Amino acid sequence: MTSLTLEVVKSPFNQPVSVWKLQPEKGEYIIGRSPTNDIVIVDPYASRKHAKIFYRDGKWFIEDLGSTNGTVVDGEPVEDKPVELKDGSEIVIGLTVLRVKYEEEEE
């Protein structure tokens, strides 16, 4: 099983939490501005429920949830289908940049 760490590498806003560890067992995580999300991004350009990161078939993916300003992974917009996240991928949500890091877990 591979866990995923998300780290804020750039944010012009005061982002209190800057690292999240995502576990495959949970299945999916919602990212956005709303305090009820799994991953809260303090960024007025992020939608309340902006994107979803999920684990399927041994891989991590991100899907835009119809956000106003869109989601970008490695310079490419995430549009009508989920995009696989690779180790080192950069996700842009609003003006916030997050970096993906994979960590292999012991079985």
Tab-separated table of N, CA and C in Angstrom:
chain	number	residue	atom	x	y	z
A	1	MET	N	0.849	-1.189	0.000
A	1	MET	CA	0.000	0.000	0.000
A	1	MET	C	0.884	1.238	0.000
A	2	THR	N	0.456	2.226	-0.727
A	2	THR	CA	1.221	3.459	-0.838
A	2	THR	C	0.427	4.605	-0.246
A	3	SER	N	0.986	5.239	0.785
A	3	SER	CA	0.343	6.444	1.297
A	3	SER	C	0.861	7.621	0.487
A	4	LEU	N	0.167	8.725	0.585
A	4	LEU	CA	0.520	9.913	-0.186
A	4	LEU	C	0.637	11.084	0.778
A	5	THR	N	1.699	11.846	0.660
A	5	THR	CA	1.857	13.054	1.460
A	5	THR	C	1.678	14.254	0.551
A	6	LEU	N	0.834	15.176	0.976
A	6	LEU	CA	0.635	16.437	0.257
A	6	LEU	C	1.288	17.525	1.072
A	7	GLU	N	2.112	18.345	0.431
A	7	GLU	CA	2.785	19.433	1.139
A	7	GLU	C	2.576	20.735	0.380
A	8	VAL	N	2.242	21.792	1.115
A	8	VAL	CA	2.122	23.115	0.502
A	8	VAL	C	3.534	23.625	0.235
A	9	VAL	N	3.836	23.894	-1.036
A	9	VAL	CA	5.159	24.430	-1.375
A	9	VAL	C	5.100	25.921	-1.698
A	10	LYS	N	3.883	26.430	-1.980
A	10	LYS	CA	3.751	27.860	-2.229
A	10	LYS	C	2.320	28.284	-1.922
A	11	SER	N	2.187	29.321	-1.101
A	11	SER	CA	0.871	29.886	-0.817
A	11	SER	C	1.036	31.335	-0.393
A	12	PRO	N	0.334	32.261	-1.080
A	12	PRO	CA	0.414	33.660	-0.673
A	12	PRO	C	-0.463	33.959	0.551
A	13	PHE	N	-1.150	32.948	1.057
A	13	PHE	CA	-2.078	33.122	2.176
A	13	PHE	C	-1.531	32.410	3.403
A	14	ASN	N	-2.080	32.713	4.555
A	14	ASN	CA	-1.610	32.120	5.805
A	14	ASN	C	-2.220	30.726	5.964
A	15	GLN	N	-1.511	29.723	5.464
A	15	GLN	CA	-1.994	28.333	5.484
A	15	GLN	C	-1.510	27.669	6.770
A	16	PRO	N	-2.415	27.391	7.744
A	16	PRO	CA	-1.962	26.859	9.026
A	16	PRO	C	-1.376	25.448	8.958
A	17	VAL	N	-2.029	24.525	8.256
A	17	VAL	CA	-1.508	23.167	8.118
A	17	VAL	C	-0.867	23.085	6.745
A	18	SER	N	0.375	22.596	6.675
A	18	SER	CA	1.024	22.577	5.370
A	18	SER	C	1.396	21.172	4.887
A	19	VAL	N	1.128	20.141	5.704
A	19	VAL	CA	1.417	18.762	5.279
A	19	VAL	C	0.262	17.859	5.714
A	20	TRP	N	-0.192	17.016	4.787
A	20	TRP	CA	-1.230	16.032	5.087
A	20	TRP	C	-0.751	14.670	4.612
A	21	LYS	N	-1.015	13.636	5.408
A	21	LYS	CA	-0.674	12.265	5.003
A	21	LYS	C	-1.974	11.545	4.697
A	22	LEU	N	-2.124	11.076	3.472
A	22	LEU	CA	-3.336	10.416	3.012
A	22	LEU	C	-3.113	8.911	2.983
A	23	GLN	N	-4.077	8.187	3.540
A	23	GLN	CA	-3.989	6.727	3.637
A	23	GLN	C	-4.935	6.078	2.628
A	24	PRO	N	-4.473	5.033	1.933
A	24	PRO	CA	-5.333	4.351	0.950
A	24	PRO	C	-6.618	3.799	1.550
A	25	GLU	N	-6.571	3.374	2.830
A	25	GLU	CA	-7.752	2.763	3.458
A	25	GLU	C	-8.950	3.706	3.487
A	26	LYS	N	-8.712	4.994	3.619
A	26	LYS	CA	-9.820	5.954	3.698
A	26	LYS	C	-10.522	6.078	2.354
A	27	GLY	N	-9.769	5.873	1.270
A	27	GLY	CA	-10.388	5.884	-0.052
A	27	GLY	C	-10.360	7.222	-0.750
A	28	GLU	N	-10.988	8.261	-0.140
A	28	GLU	CA	-11.005	9.559	-0.811
A	28	GLU	C	-10.934	10.720	0.169
A	29	TYR	N	-10.412	11.815	-0.328
A	29	TYR	CA	-10.236	13.038	0.453
A	29	TYR	C	-10.741	14.220	-0.369
A	30	ILE	N	-11.535	15.079	0.256
A	30	ILE	CA	-12.030	16.283	-0.418
A	30	ILE	C	-11.130	17.465	-0.022
A	31	ILE	N	-10.732	18.228	-1.039
A	31	ILE	CA	-9.882	19.417	-0.844
A	31	ILE	C	-10.699	20.651	-1.201
A	32	GLY	N	-10.542	21.705	-0.407
A	32	GLY	CA	-11.204	22.964	-0.739
A	32	GLY	C	-11.142	23.934	0.422
A	33	ARG	N	-11.863	25.033	0.265
A	33	ARG	CA	-11.863	26.128	1.235
A	33	ARG	C	-12.733	25.852	2.460
A	34	SER	N	-13.743	25.006	2.317
A	34	SER	CA	-14.680	24.751	3.417
A	34	SER	C	-13.982	24.053	4.584
A	35	PRO	N	-14.244	24.515	5.827
A	35	PRO	CA	-13.621	23.883	6.993
A	35	PRO	C	-14.079	22.447	7.225
A	36	THR	N	-15.120	21.981	6.522
A	36	THR	CA	-15.591	20.606	6.681
A	36	THR	C	-14.836	19.626	5.778
A	37	ASN	N	-13.967	20.113	4.908
A	37	ASN	CA	-13.208	19.237	4.009
A	37	ASN	C	-12.132	18.470	4.766
A	38	ASP	N	-11.658	17.381	4.164
A	38	ASP	CA	-10.547	16.616	4.735
A	38	ASP	C	-9.259	17.431	4.686
A	39	ILE	N	-9.072	18.177	3.597
A	39	ILE	CA	-7.890	19.025	3.401
A	39	ILE	C	-8.397	20.435	3.136
A	40	VAL	N	-8.138	21.329	4.099
A	40	VAL	CA	-8.633	22.704	3.997
A	40	VAL	C	-7.530	23.598	3.445
A	41	ILE	N	-7.834	24.245	2.319
A	41	ILE	CA	-6.900	25.171	1.676
A	41	ILE	C	-7.375	26.592	1.965
A	42	VAL	N	-6.522	27.367	2.629
A	42	VAL	CA	-6.855	28.764	2.932
A	42	VAL	C	-6.451	29.590	1.717
A	43	ASP	N	-7.392	29.736	0.778
A	43	ASP	CA	-7.114	30.416	-0.478
A	43	ASP	C	-8.460	30.872	-1.044
A	44	PRO	N	-8.675	32.192	-1.173
A	44	PRO	CA	-9.969	32.656	-1.681
A	44	PRO	C	-10.242	32.242	-3.127
A	45	TYR	N	-9.222	31.787	-3.852
A	45	TYR	CA	-9.399	31.330	-5.236
A	45	TYR	C	-9.730	29.843	-5.320
A	46	ALA	N	-9.712	29.154	-4.184
A	46	ALA	CA	-10.136	27.748	-4.134
A	46	ALA	C	-11.647	27.716	-3.907
A	47	SER	N	-12.308	26.755	-4.532
A	47	SER	CA	-13.750	26.589	-4.307
A	47	SER	C	-13.968	25.907	-2.956
A	48	ARG	N	-15.212	26.008	-2.445
A	48	ARG	CA	-15.500	25.387	-1.155
A	48	ARG	C	-15.200	23.890	-1.191
A	49	LYS	N	-15.710	23.199	-2.198
A	49	LYS	CA	-15.354	21.787	-2.446
A	49	LYS	C	-14.701	21.792	-3.821
A	50	HIS	N	-13.384	21.799	-3.836
A	50	HIS	CA	-12.632	22.074	-5.059
A	50	HIS	C	-12.289	20.809	-5.851
A	51	ALA	N	-11.708	19.822	-5.157
A	51	ALA	CA	-11.246	18.614	-5.843
A	51	ALA	C	-11.307	17.422	-4.903
A	52	LYS	N	-11.171	16.239	-5.493
A	52	LYS	CA	-11.182	15.002	-4.713
A	52	LYS	C	-9.930	14.217	-5.083
A	53	ILE	N	-9.200	13.755	-4.053
A	53	ILE	CA	-8.079	12.837	-4.272
A	53	ILE	C	-8.542	11.477	-3.787
A	54	PHE	N	-8.316	10.453	-4.617
A	54	PHE	CA	-8.767	9.121	-4.225
A	54	PHE	C	-7.782	8.046	-4.674
A	55	TYR	N	-7.879	6.898	-4.006
A	55	TYR	CA	-7.003	5.751	-4.230
A	55	TYR	C	-7.798	4.650	-4.906
A	56	ARG	N	-7.289	4.160	-6.045
A	56	ARG	CA	-7.991	3.085	-6.748
A	56	ARG	C	-6.975	2.221	-7.505
A	57	ASP	N	-7.091	0.915	-7.365
A	57	ASP	CA	-6.232	-0.030	-8.089
A	57	ASP	C	-4.742	0.255	-7.904
A	58	GLY	N	-4.360	0.604	-6.671
A	58	GLY	CA	-2.954	0.804	-6.366
A	58	GLY	C	-2.378	2.142	-6.801
A	59	LYS	N	-3.246	3.078	-7.222
A	59	LYS	CA	-2.777	4.389	-7.679
A	59	LYS	C	-3.619	5.493	-7.050
A	60	TRP	N	-3.027	6.680	-6.953
A	60	TRP	CA	-3.730	7.877	-6.463
A	60	TRP	C	-4.136	8.744	-7.645
A	61	PHE	N	-5.350	9.307	-7.565
A	61	PHE	CA	-5.877	10.167	-8.617
A	61	PHE	C	-6.441	11.447	-8.011
A	62	ILE	N	-6.563	12.481	-8.857
A	62	ILE	CA	-7.262	13.705	-8.454
A	62	ILE	C	-8.330	13.998	-9.494
A	63	GLU	N	-9.468	14.504	-9.011
A	63	GLU	CA	-10.583	14.850	-9.882
A	63	GLU	C	-11.102	16.222	-9.459
A	64	ASP	N	-11.291	17.110	-10.427
A	64	ASP	CA	-11.855	18.430	-10.139
A	64	ASP	C	-13.357	18.263	-9.895
A	65	LEU	N	-13.880	18.973	-8.895
A	65	LEU	CA	-15.305	18.851	-8.550
A	65	LEU	C	-16.109	20.035	-9.089
A	66	GLY	N	-15.801	20.473	-10.308
A	66	GLY	CA	-16.526	21.588	-10.913
A	66	GLY	C	-16.145	22.921	-10.298
A	67	SER	N	-14.883	23.040	-9.871
A	67	SER	CA	-14.419	24.264	-9.214
A	67	SER	C	-14.467	25.460	-10.165
A	68	THR	N	-14.555	26.650	-9.594
A	68	THR	CA	-14.622	27.877	-10.389
A	68	THR	C	-13.325	28.129	-11.147
A	69	ASN	N	-12.194	27.977	-10.475
A	69	ASN	CA	-10.902	28.320	-11.086
A	69	ASN	C	-10.098	27.118	-11.570
A	70	GLY	N	-10.652	25.928	-11.443
A	70	GLY	CA	-10.000	24.739	-11.975
A	70	GLY	C	-8.866	24.208	-11.110
A	71	THR	N	-8.417	23.016	-11.477
A	71	THR	CA	-7.318	22.319	-10.818
A	71	THR	C	-6.290	22.006	-11.896
A	72	VAL	N	-5.004	22.211	-11.581
A	72	VAL	CA	-3.933	21.963	-12.546
A	72	VAL	C	-2.941	20.987	-11.922
A	73	VAL	N	-2.555	19.953	-12.685
A	73	VAL	CA	-1.540	18.995	-12.235
A	73	VAL	C	-0.406	19.003	-13.254
A	74	ASP	N	0.795	19.306	-12.782
A	74	ASP	CA	1.989	19.337	-13.630
A	74	ASP	C	1.760	20.166	-14.901
A	75	GLY	N	1.104	21.306	-14.723
A	75	GLY	CA	0.897	22.234	-15.842
A	75	GLY	C	-0.288	21.927	-16.731
A	76	GLU	N	-0.979	20.811	-16.479
A	76	GLU	CA	-2.123	20.421	-17.308
A	76	GLU	C	-3.419	20.550	-16.514
A	77	PRO	N	-4.445	21.199	-17.096
A	77	PRO	CA	-5.719	21.299	-16.372
A	77	PRO	C	-6.388	19.930	-16.207
A	78	VAL	N	-6.987	19.715	-15.041
A	78	VAL	CA	-7.769	18.505	-14.776
A	78	VAL	C	-9.184	18.846	-15.228
A	79	GLU	N	-9.647	18.171	-16.264
A	79	GLU	CA	-10.935	18.569	-16.808
A	79	GLU	C	-12.025	17.551	-16.549
A	80	ASP	N	-12.364	16.743	-17.527
A	80	ASP	CA	-13.548	15.896	-17.397
A	80	ASP	C	-13.275	14.494	-16.879
A	81	LYS	N	-12.020	14.167	-16.554
A	81	LYS	CA	-11.747	12.840	-15.995
A	81	LYS	C	-10.605	12.923	-14.987
A	82	PRO	N	-10.559	11.958	-14.050
A	82	PRO	CA	-9.490	11.973	-13.048
A	82	PRO	C	-8.111	11.842	-13.684
A	83	VAL	N	-7.117	12.422	-13.024
A	83	VAL	CA	-5.732	12.384	-13.479
A	83	VAL	C	-4.911	11.657	-12.419
A	84	GLU	N	-4.048	10.728	-12.873
A	84	GLU	CA	-3.198	10.004	-11.930
A	84	GLU	C	-2.137	10.942	-11.372
A	85	LEU	N	-1.926	10.854	-10.054
A	85	LEU	CA	-0.883	11.637	-9.393
A	85	LEU	C	0.386	10.799	-9.320
A	86	LYS	N	1.482	11.382	-9.731
A	86	LYS	CA	2.775	10.698	-9.685
A	86	LYS	C	3.607	11.279	-8.546
A	87	ASP	N	4.613	10.534	-8.105
A	87	ASP	CA	5.516	11.042	-7.075
A	87	ASP	C	6.174	12.311	-7.605
A	88	GLY	N	6.071	13.406	-6.861
A	88	GLY	CA	6.656	14.676	-7.278
A	88	GLY	C	5.708	15.571	-8.058
A	89	SER	N	4.504	15.101	-8.374
A	89	SER	CA	3.532	15.934	-9.090
A	89	SER	C	3.247	17.209	-8.306
A	90	GLU	N	2.976	18.297	-9.039
A	90	GLU	CA	2.554	19.547	-8.398
A	90	GLU	C	1.111	19.823	-8.767
A	91	ILE	N	0.319	20.106	-7.736
A	91	ILE	CA	-1.106	20.415	-7.905
A	91	ILE	C	-1.289	21.892	-7.609
A	92	VAL	N	-1.979	22.611	-8.500
A	92	VAL	CA	-2.289	24.021	-8.258
A	92	VAL	C	-3.789	24.136	-8.038
A	93	ILE	N	-4.147	24.658	-6.857
A	93	ILE	CA	-5.541	24.925	-6.497
A	93	ILE	C	-5.590	26.386	-6.091
A	94	GLY	N	-6.309	27.198	-6.863
A	94	GLY	CA	-6.289	28.646	-6.629
A	94	GLY	C	-4.879	29.154	-6.866
A	95	LEU	N	-4.296	29.822	-5.867
A	95	LEU	CA	-2.913	30.296	-5.951
A	95	LEU	C	-1.986	29.441	-5.091
A	96	THR	N	-2.498	28.324	-4.596
A	96	THR	CA	-1.739	27.435	-3.712
A	96	THR	C	-1.157	26.276	-4.512
A	97	VAL	N	0.126	25.977	-4.272
A	97	VAL	CA	0.798	24.867	-4.951
A	97	VAL	C	1.115	23.777	-3.925
A	98	LEU	N	0.693	22.557	-4.244
A	98	LEU	CA	0.920	21.396	-3.385
A	98	LEU	C	1.816	20.407	-4.120
A	99	ARG	N	2.725	19.751	-3.393
A	99	ARG	CA	3.575	18.722	-4.000
A	99	ARG	C	3.186	17.357	-3.441
A	100	VAL	N	3.162	16.369	-4.325
A	100	VAL	CA	2.806	14.992	-3.992
A	100	VAL	C	4.075	14.197	-3.709
A	101	LYS	N	4.041	13.417	-2.639
A	101	LYS	CA	5.148	12.507	-2.340
A	101	LYS	C	4.554	11.159	-1.969
A	102	TYR	N	5.035	10.108	-2.614
A	102	TYR	CA	4.576	8.752	-2.311
A	102	TYR	C	5.445	8.154	-1.225
A	103	GLU	N	4.833	7.361	-0.356
A	103	GLU	CA	5.569	6.635	0.678
A	103	GLU	C	5.055	5.214	0.711
A	104	GLU	N	5.944	4.267	0.510
A	104	GLU	CA	5.556	2.851	0.568
A	104	GLU	C	5.347	2.450	2.024
A	105	GLU	N	4.253	1.792	2.285
A	105	GLU	CA	3.926	1.324	3.634
A	105	GLU	C	4.270	-0.158	3.733
A	106	GLU	N	4.708	-0.572	4.893
A	106	GLU	CA	4.947	-2.004	5.127
A	106	GLU	C	3.607	-2.722	5.194
A	107	GLU	N	3.517	-3.874	4.566
A	107	GLU	CA	2.263	-4.649	4.586
A	107	GLU	C	2.138	-5.387	5.910
